[in-house]
Amino acid sequence: MSARILDVARLGFPWQTVDPFLFCVHHDDAYPQGNDALGPAASLAGRTLGNDFEGRDGWRMYHGEVVPGFPQHPHRGFETVTLARRGFIDHSDSLGATARFGEGDAQWLTAGRGIVHSEMFPLVKRDAANPVELFQLWLNLPRAQKMAEPHFSMLWSHRIPVLSLADERGRASRVTVVAGAFQGATPPPPPPRSWAATPGSDVAIWTLKLSPGASLTLPAAQAGSNRVLYFFRGERLTVSGEVLPRGVGVAVQADASCQLTNAEAEAEVLVLQGRPIGEPVVQYGPFVMNSEGEIRQAFLDYQRTQFGGWPFDRDDPVHPRAQGRFARRPDGRVETPDDASAA
């Protein structure tokens, strides 16, 4: 049985998601050469610094004023999953953890009862462009884990399975498996309090790359799960027999296999899947809880405690230009992707 298409929606900013996901945004910025401060070596005149989302000249400063990105801000009640496709992200948080990651790495952060973090995009190349591309996903936490201890995880690219597949005509596809097994490929485990760590949650985060003319079949998921395909790069994609244009999110029946067939240009698709949590969702800015009273309490707690305080001397910390990919965990342990123990 082939999956039925349940809904098709144009992709905006951010992308529309369904339970258990709360939010998905695709950042894709063609940053120029970097300056001495790791910001853009270009005029910032005319930009609304601190809230620059226009995409002028193909890039945005977001909430950064010197370096693009998102200076310190709080979260409670959910998780962030960041897939770094191009460029680098400098992370710092109120647990004392800090990192530089990119080149296919992913970061999985359980905000739980409360965390403050920054996500800056350092432009490390002085003599070349500095493109930055990433996905950030917000994955909800169930009521029982809303106030879990915060948890910092790095998934280095060499530990994220990438499957190279071919259809009956030899046309190639690649599947990057960030969460949820695919054809026997199992990614690193999610954080311990994540909905994705709950047996039967059926959470999957996959990116698909189909060569021109290639076909790929997604296996059936559990009955009752949600599955959405985000077709963000390419020309046309046939999903379960229906031809669709680039720039759409396609909700499909999850408990049936789903065949994708690409057109002439290389295509890329993000797949988000999971069994819904099925609880009330009340969101106000960076806090996601189950009731308005819990949202009010989140604001009171943040005003009182700052979720542990900010241990850095600036709101938008970045690492030195020459710093490679690394992570310093809350316990002070430092790792790089080359460490055999990196996890």
PDB file of C-alpha atoms in Angstrom, residues 64-275:
ATOM      1  CA  GLY A  64      23.277  39.709  16.136  1.00  0.00           C
ATOM      2  CA  GLU A  65      24.753  43.192  15.860  1.00  0.00           C
ATOM      3  CA  VAL A  66      28.416  42.287  15.191  1.00  0.00           C
ATOM      4  CA  VAL A  67      28.330  38.566  14.375  1.00  0.00           C
ATOM      5  CA  PRO A  68      25.217  37.043  12.789  1.00  0.00           C
ATOM      6  CA  GLY A  69      23.133  34.778  14.969  1.00  0.00           C
ATOM      7  CA  PHE A  70      21.184  34.658  18.183  1.00  0.00           C
ATOM      8  CA  PRO A  71      22.760  36.106  21.355  1.00  0.00           C
ATOM      9  CA  GLN A  72      21.779  34.683  24.741  1.00  0.00           C
ATOM     10  CA  HIS A  73      18.084  33.816  25.143  1.00  0.00           C
ATOM     11  CA  PRO A  74      16.142  31.406  27.390  1.00  0.00           C
ATOM     12  CA  HIS A  75      14.102  28.259  26.709  1.00  0.00           C
ATOM     13  CA  ARG A  76      11.919  25.972  28.804  1.00  0.00           C
ATOM     14  CA  GLY A  77       9.757  22.929  28.121  1.00  0.00           C
ATOM     15  CA  PHE A  78      11.129  21.512  24.847  1.00  0.00           C
ATOM     16  CA  GLU A  79      14.278  20.558  22.932  1.00  0.00           C
ATOM     17  CA  THR A  80      16.244  22.178  20.129  1.00  0.00           C
ATOM     18  CA  VAL A  81      17.846  20.022  17.438  1.00  0.00           C
ATOM     19  CA  THR A  82      20.251  21.893  15.157  1.00  0.00           C
ATOM     20  CA  LEU A  83      21.543  20.334  11.936  1.00  0.00           C
ATOM     21  CA  ALA A  84      24.594  22.271  10.728  1.00  0.00           C
ATOM     22  CA  ARG A  85      24.943  21.719   6.969  1.00  0.00           C
ATOM     23  CA  ARG A  86      27.423  24.470   5.994  1.00  0.00           C
ATOM     24  CA  GLY A  87      29.449  26.970   7.965  1.00  0.00           C
ATOM     25  CA  PHE A  88      29.901  26.992  11.730  1.00  0.00           C
ATOM     26  CA  ILE A  89      27.820  27.637  14.836  1.00  0.00           C
ATOM     27  CA  ASP A  90      29.371  28.843  18.093  1.00  0.00           C
ATOM     28  CA  HIS A  91      27.244  27.636  20.996  1.00  0.00           C
ATOM     29  CA  SER A  92      27.394  28.756  24.639  1.00  0.00           C
ATOM     30  CA  ASP A  93      24.922  28.072  27.449  1.00  0.00           C
ATOM     31  CA  SER A  94      24.096  28.615  31.098  1.00  0.00           C
ATOM     32  CA  LEU A  95      25.276  25.087  31.970  1.00  0.00           C
ATOM     33  CA  GLY A  96      28.781  26.293  31.110  1.00  0.00           C
ATOM     34  CA  ALA A  97      28.892  24.228  27.924  1.00  0.00           C
ATOM     35  CA  THR A  98      30.318  25.739  24.769  1.00  0.00           C
ATOM     36  CA  ALA A  99      31.124  24.442  21.298  1.00  0.00           C
ATOM     37  CA  ARG A 100      31.936  25.146  17.690  1.00  0.00           C
ATOM     38  CA  PHE A 101      30.234  22.729  15.319  1.00  0.00           C
ATOM     39  CA  GLY A 102      29.422  22.461  11.631  1.00  0.00           C
ATOM     40  CA  GLU A 103      30.190  20.404   8.507  1.00  0.00           C
ATOM     41  CA  GLY A 104      27.314  17.981   9.079  1.00  0.00           C
ATOM     42  CA  ASP A 105      27.345  17.919  12.880  1.00  0.00           C
ATOM     43  CA  ALA A 106      24.155  18.122  14.913  1.00  0.00           C
ATOM     44  CA  GLN A 107      23.459  19.449  18.384  1.00  0.00           C
ATOM     45  CA  TRP A 108      20.598  18.192  20.550  1.00  0.00           C
ATOM     46  CA  LEU A 109      19.762  20.349  23.553  1.00  0.00           C
ATOM     47  CA  THR A 110      17.127  19.488  26.148  1.00  0.00           C
ATOM     48  CA  ALA A 111      15.981  22.792  27.648  1.00  0.00           C
ATOM     49  CA  GLY A 112      13.764  21.061  30.218  1.00  0.00           C
ATOM     50  CA  ARG A 113      13.207  23.239  33.273  1.00  0.00           C
ATOM     51  CA  GLY A 114      15.252  26.048  31.787  1.00  0.00           C
ATOM     52  CA  ILE A 115      18.422  26.946  29.933  1.00  0.00           C
ATOM     53  CA  VAL A 116      19.920  30.073  28.379  1.00  0.00           C
ATOM     54  CA  HIS A 117      22.029  29.693  25.253  1.00  0.00           C
ATOM     55  CA  SER A 118      23.494  31.628  22.347  1.00  0.00           C
ATOM     56  CA  GLU A 119      23.945  30.497  18.749  1.00  0.00           C
ATOM     57  CA  MET A 120      26.302  32.659  16.721  1.00  0.00           C
ATOM     58  CA  PHE A 121      27.497  32.169  13.140  1.00  0.00           C
ATOM     59  CA  PRO A 122      31.199  33.150  13.010  1.00  0.00           C
ATOM     60  CA  LEU A 123      32.457  34.138   9.568  1.00  0.00           C
ATOM     61  CA  VAL A 124      35.909  32.594   9.849  1.00  0.00           C
ATOM     62  CA  LYS A 125      37.156  33.059   6.259  1.00  0.00           C
ATOM     63  CA  ARG A 126      38.733  36.424   5.472  1.00  0.00           C
ATOM     64  CA  ASP A 127      39.387  35.752   1.781  1.00  0.00           C
ATOM     65  CA  ALA A 128      36.295  33.815   0.711  1.00  0.00           C
ATOM     66  CA  ALA A 129      32.534  33.695   1.213  1.00  0.00           C
ATOM     67  CA  ASN A 130      31.145  32.167   4.404  1.00  0.00           C
ATOM     68  CA  PRO A 131      27.847  30.436   3.547  1.00  0.00           C
ATOM     69  CA  VAL A 132      25.891  29.170   6.552  1.00  0.00           C
ATOM     70  CA  GLU A 133      23.076  26.653   6.208  1.00  0.00           C
ATOM     71  CA  LEU A 134      21.283  24.863   9.029  1.00  0.00           C
ATOM     72  CA  PHE A 135      17.979  23.507  10.203  1.00  0.00           C
ATOM     73  CA  GLN A 136      16.721  24.177  13.690  1.00  0.00           C
ATOM     74  CA  LEU A 137      13.905  22.030  14.986  1.00  0.00           C
ATOM     75  CA  TRP A 138      11.937  22.355  18.197  1.00  0.00           C
ATOM     76  CA  LEU A 139      10.801  18.981  19.540  1.00  0.00           C
ATOM     77  CA  ASN A 140       8.208  19.098  22.293  1.00  0.00           C
ATOM     78  CA  LEU A 141       8.608  17.448  25.689  1.00  0.00           C
ATOM     79  CA  PRO A 142       5.699  15.635  27.357  1.00  0.00           C
ATOM     80  CA  ARG A 143       4.287  16.975  30.609  1.00  0.00           C
ATOM     81  CA  ALA A 144       6.290  14.455  32.638  1.00  0.00           C
ATOM     82  CA  GLN A 145       9.593  15.821  31.237  1.00  0.00           C
ATOM     83  CA  LYS A 146       8.858  19.550  30.926  1.00  0.00           C
ATOM     84  CA  MET A 147      10.943  20.229  34.037  1.00  0.00           C
ATOM     85  CA  ALA A 148      13.691  17.686  33.355  1.00  0.00           C
ATOM     86  CA  GLU A 149      17.311  18.587  33.975  1.00  0.00           C
ATOM     87  CA  PRO A 150      18.771  20.400  30.950  1.00  0.00           C
ATOM     88  CA  HIS A 151      21.057  18.248  28.820  1.00  0.00           C
ATOM     89  CA  PHE A 152      23.690  19.120  26.191  1.00  0.00           C
ATOM     90  CA  SER A 153      24.479  16.616  23.413  1.00  0.00           C
ATOM     91  CA  MET A 154      26.750  16.761  20.365  1.00  0.00           C
ATOM     92  CA  LEU A 155      26.295  14.389  17.431  1.00  0.00           C
ATOM     93  CA  TRP A 156      29.495  14.667  15.402  1.00  0.00           C
ATOM     94  CA  SER A 157      29.049  14.111  11.691  1.00  0.00           C
ATOM     95  CA  HIS A 158      31.138  10.926  11.544  1.00  0.00           C
ATOM     96  CA  ARG A 159      28.735   9.294  14.011  1.00  0.00           C
ATOM     97  CA  ILE A 160      25.600  10.193  12.029  1.00  0.00           C
ATOM     98  CA  PRO A 161      24.886   7.387   9.538  1.00  0.00           C
ATOM     99  CA  VAL A 162      24.689   8.321   5.857  1.00  0.00           C
ATOM    100  CA  LEU A 163      23.255   5.636   3.576  1.00  0.00           C
ATOM    101  CA  SER A 164      24.121   5.541  -0.109  1.00  0.00           C
ATOM    102  CA  LEU A 165      21.318   3.809  -1.999  1.00  0.00           C
ATOM    103  CA  ALA A 166      20.533   3.089  -5.643  1.00  0.00           C
ATOM    104  CA  ASP A 167      17.210   2.374  -7.344  1.00  0.00           C
ATOM    105  CA  GLU A 168      16.611  -0.326  -9.961  1.00  0.00           C
ATOM    106  CA  ARG A 169      18.074   1.970 -12.645  1.00  0.00           C
ATOM    107  CA  GLY A 170      21.177   2.714 -10.616  1.00  0.00           C
ATOM    108  CA  ARG A 171      20.147   6.294  -9.771  1.00  0.00           C
ATOM    109  CA  ALA A 172      21.663   7.322  -6.448  1.00  0.00           C
ATOM    110  CA  SER A 173      20.131   8.663  -3.243  1.00  0.00           C
ATOM    111  CA  ARG A 174      21.657   9.513   0.131  1.00  0.00           C
ATOM    112  CA  VAL A 175      19.857   9.349   3.472  1.00  0.00           C
ATOM    113  CA  THR A 176      21.330  11.100   6.522  1.00  0.00           C
ATOM    114  CA  VAL A 177      19.931   9.489   9.669  1.00  0.00           C
ATOM    115  CA  VAL A 178      19.917  11.941  12.597  1.00  0.00           C
ATOM    116  CA  ALA A 179      17.147  10.230  14.591  1.00  0.00           C
ATOM    117  CA  GLY A 180      15.158   7.056  14.006  1.00  0.00           C
ATOM    118  CA  ALA A 181      16.639   4.014  12.293  1.00  0.00           C
ATOM    119  CA  PHE A 182      16.502   3.708   8.500  1.00  0.00           C
ATOM    120  CA  GLN A 183      17.112   0.361   6.780  1.00  0.00           C
ATOM    121  CA  GLY A 184      19.169  -0.874   9.697  1.00  0.00           C
ATOM    122  CA  ALA A 185      21.225   2.313  10.109  1.00  0.00           C
ATOM    123  CA  THR A 186      20.906   3.491  13.724  1.00  0.00           C
ATOM    124  CA  PRO A 187      21.992   7.007  14.769  1.00  0.00           C
ATOM    125  CA  PRO A 188      23.431   8.004  18.158  1.00  0.00           C
ATOM    126  CA  PRO A 189      20.842   7.909  20.949  1.00  0.00           C
ATOM    127  CA  PRO A 190      18.866  11.072  21.759  1.00  0.00           C
ATOM    128  CA  PRO A 191      19.132  12.715  25.194  1.00  0.00           C
ATOM    129  CA  PRO A 192      17.719  10.553  27.994  1.00  0.00           C
ATOM    130  CA  ARG A 193      14.637  12.681  28.722  1.00  0.00           C
ATOM    131  CA  SER A 194      13.764  13.353  25.096  1.00  0.00           C
ATOM    132  CA  TRP A 195      10.425  12.285  23.631  1.00  0.00           C
ATOM    133  CA  ALA A 196      12.617  10.574  21.026  1.00  0.00           C
ATOM    134  CA  ALA A 197      14.046   8.356  23.804  1.00  0.00           C
ATOM    135  CA  THR A 198      10.558   7.176  24.817  1.00  0.00           C
ATOM    136  CA  PRO A 199       9.821   3.647  23.553  1.00  0.00           C
ATOM    137  CA  GLY A 200       7.300   3.782  20.737  1.00  0.00           C
ATOM    138  CA  SER A 201       7.728   7.522  20.076  1.00  0.00           C
ATOM    139  CA  ASP A 202       8.677   6.695  16.453  1.00  0.00           C
ATOM    140  CA  VAL A 203      10.646   9.955  16.124  1.00  0.00           C
ATOM    141  CA  ALA A 204      12.665  10.238  12.927  1.00  0.00           C
ATOM    142  CA  ILE A 205      14.756  13.079  11.513  1.00  0.00           C
ATOM    143  CA  TRP A 206      16.165  12.255   8.081  1.00  0.00           C
ATOM    144  CA  THR A 207      17.522  14.325   5.218  1.00  0.00           C
ATOM    145  CA  LEU A 208      17.247  12.867   1.730  1.00  0.00           C
ATOM    146  CA  LYS A 209      19.268  13.774  -1.349  1.00  0.00           C
ATOM    147  CA  LEU A 210      18.040  12.327  -4.658  1.00  0.00           C
ATOM    148  CA  SER A 211      20.067  12.526  -7.852  1.00  0.00           C
ATOM    149  CA  PRO A 212      18.263  13.476 -11.099  1.00  0.00           C
ATOM    150  CA  GLY A 213      15.655  10.857 -11.948  1.00  0.00           C
ATOM    151  CA  ALA A 214      16.234   8.831  -8.764  1.00  0.00           C
ATOM    152  CA  SER A 215      13.498   7.023  -6.844  1.00  0.00           C
ATOM    153  CA  LEU A 216      13.514   6.265  -3.120  1.00  0.00           C
ATOM    154  CA  THR A 217      10.951   4.486  -0.954  1.00  0.00           C
ATOM    155  CA  LEU A 218      10.452   5.483   2.687  1.00  0.00           C
ATOM    156  CA  PRO A 219       9.470   2.528   4.863  1.00  0.00           C
ATOM    157  CA  ALA A 220       6.157   2.549   6.712  1.00  0.00           C
ATOM    158  CA  ALA A 221       6.124   4.043  10.198  1.00  0.00           C
ATOM    159  CA  GLN A 222       3.854   3.184  13.119  1.00  0.00           C
ATOM    160  CA  ALA A 223       0.113   3.638  12.819  1.00  0.00           C
ATOM    161  CA  GLY A 224      -0.861   6.933  14.462  1.00  0.00           C
ATOM    162  CA  SER A 225       2.460   8.675  13.800  1.00  0.00           C
ATOM    163  CA  ASN A 226       2.766  11.933  11.881  1.00  0.00           C
ATOM    164  CA  ARG A 227       5.136  12.227   8.896  1.00  0.00           C
ATOM    165  CA  VAL A 228       5.879  15.408   6.946  1.00  0.00           C
ATOM    166  CA  LEU A 229       8.230  15.733   3.965  1.00  0.00           C
ATOM    167  CA  TYR A 230       9.746  19.196   3.388  1.00  0.00           C
ATOM    168  CA  PHE A 231      10.834  19.532  -0.255  1.00  0.00           C
ATOM    169  CA  PHE A 232      13.238  22.459  -0.062  1.00  0.00           C
ATOM    170  CA  ARG A 233      15.667  22.038  -2.965  1.00  0.00           C
ATOM    171  CA  GLY A 234      15.142  20.856  -6.535  1.00  0.00           C
ATOM    172  CA  GLU A 235      12.503  21.368  -9.233  1.00  0.00           C
ATOM    173  CA  ARG A 236       9.752  18.757  -9.061  1.00  0.00           C
ATOM    174  CA  LEU A 237       9.221  15.716  -6.857  1.00  0.00           C
ATOM    175  CA  THR A 238       6.633  12.978  -7.311  1.00  0.00           C
ATOM    176  CA  VAL A 239       5.277  11.800  -3.960  1.00  0.00           C
ATOM    177  CA  SER A 240       3.005   8.745  -4.027  1.00  0.00           C
ATOM    178  CA  GLY A 241       2.130   9.539  -7.634  1.00  0.00           C
ATOM    179  CA  GLU A 242       1.477  13.275  -7.221  1.00  0.00           C
ATOM    180  CA  VAL A 243       3.892  15.766  -8.832  1.00  0.00           C
ATOM    181  CA  LEU A 244       4.778  18.601  -6.462  1.00  0.00           C
ATOM    182  CA  PRO A 245       6.845  21.793  -6.865  1.00  0.00           C
ATOM    183  CA  ARG A 246       9.800  22.796  -4.727  1.00  0.00           C
ATOM    184  CA  GLY A 247       8.945  24.703  -1.555  1.00  0.00           C
ATOM    185  CA  VAL A 248       6.153  22.601  -0.088  1.00  0.00           C
ATOM    186  CA  GLY A 249       5.596  20.574   3.053  1.00  0.00           C
ATOM    187  CA  VAL A 250       3.771  17.318   2.375  1.00  0.00           C
ATOM    188  CA  ALA A 251       1.970  15.460   5.172  1.00  0.00           C
ATOM    189  CA  VAL A 252       1.668  11.801   4.203  1.00  0.00           C
ATOM    190  CA  GLN A 253       0.086   8.732   5.732  1.00  0.00           C
ATOM    191  CA  ALA A 254       2.815   7.415   8.019  1.00  0.00           C
ATOM    192  CA  ASP A 255       1.891   3.746   8.285  1.00  0.00           C
ATOM    193  CA  ALA A 256       2.381   3.035   4.579  1.00  0.00           C
ATOM    194  CA  SER A 257       5.496   3.090   2.426  1.00  0.00           C
ATOM    195  CA  CYS A 258       5.999   6.300   0.463  1.00  0.00           C
ATOM    196  CA  GLN A 259       7.706   6.426  -2.930  1.00  0.00           C
ATOM    197  CA  LEU A 260       9.563   9.556  -4.008  1.00  0.00           C
ATOM    198  CA  THR A 261      10.714  10.090  -7.598  1.00  0.00           C
ATOM    199  CA  ASN A 262      12.855  13.064  -8.507  1.00  0.00           C
ATOM    200  CA  ALA A 263      12.830  15.168 -11.688  1.00  0.00           C
ATOM    201  CA  GLU A 264      15.827  16.598 -13.595  1.00  0.00           C
ATOM    202  CA  ALA A 265      17.662  18.556 -10.874  1.00  0.00           C
ATOM    203  CA  GLU A 266      19.113  17.147  -7.657  1.00  0.00           C
ATOM    204  CA  ALA A 267      16.463  17.246  -4.916  1.00  0.00           C
ATOM    205  CA  GLU A 268      16.660  17.483  -1.135  1.00  0.00           C
ATOM    206  CA  VAL A 269      13.980  16.666   1.401  1.00  0.00           C
ATOM    207  CA  LEU A 270      13.805  16.917   5.208  1.00  0.00           C
ATOM    208  CA  VAL A 271      11.626  14.249   6.848  1.00  0.00           C
ATOM    209  CA  LEU A 272      10.142  14.819  10.320  1.00  0.00           C
ATOM    210  CA  GLN A 273       8.179  11.997  11.878  1.00  0.00           C
ATOM    211  CA  GLY A 274       6.876  10.967  15.286  1.00  0.00           C
ATOM    212  CA  ARG A 275       4.009   9.740  17.374  1.00  0.00           C
TER     213      ARG A 275
END
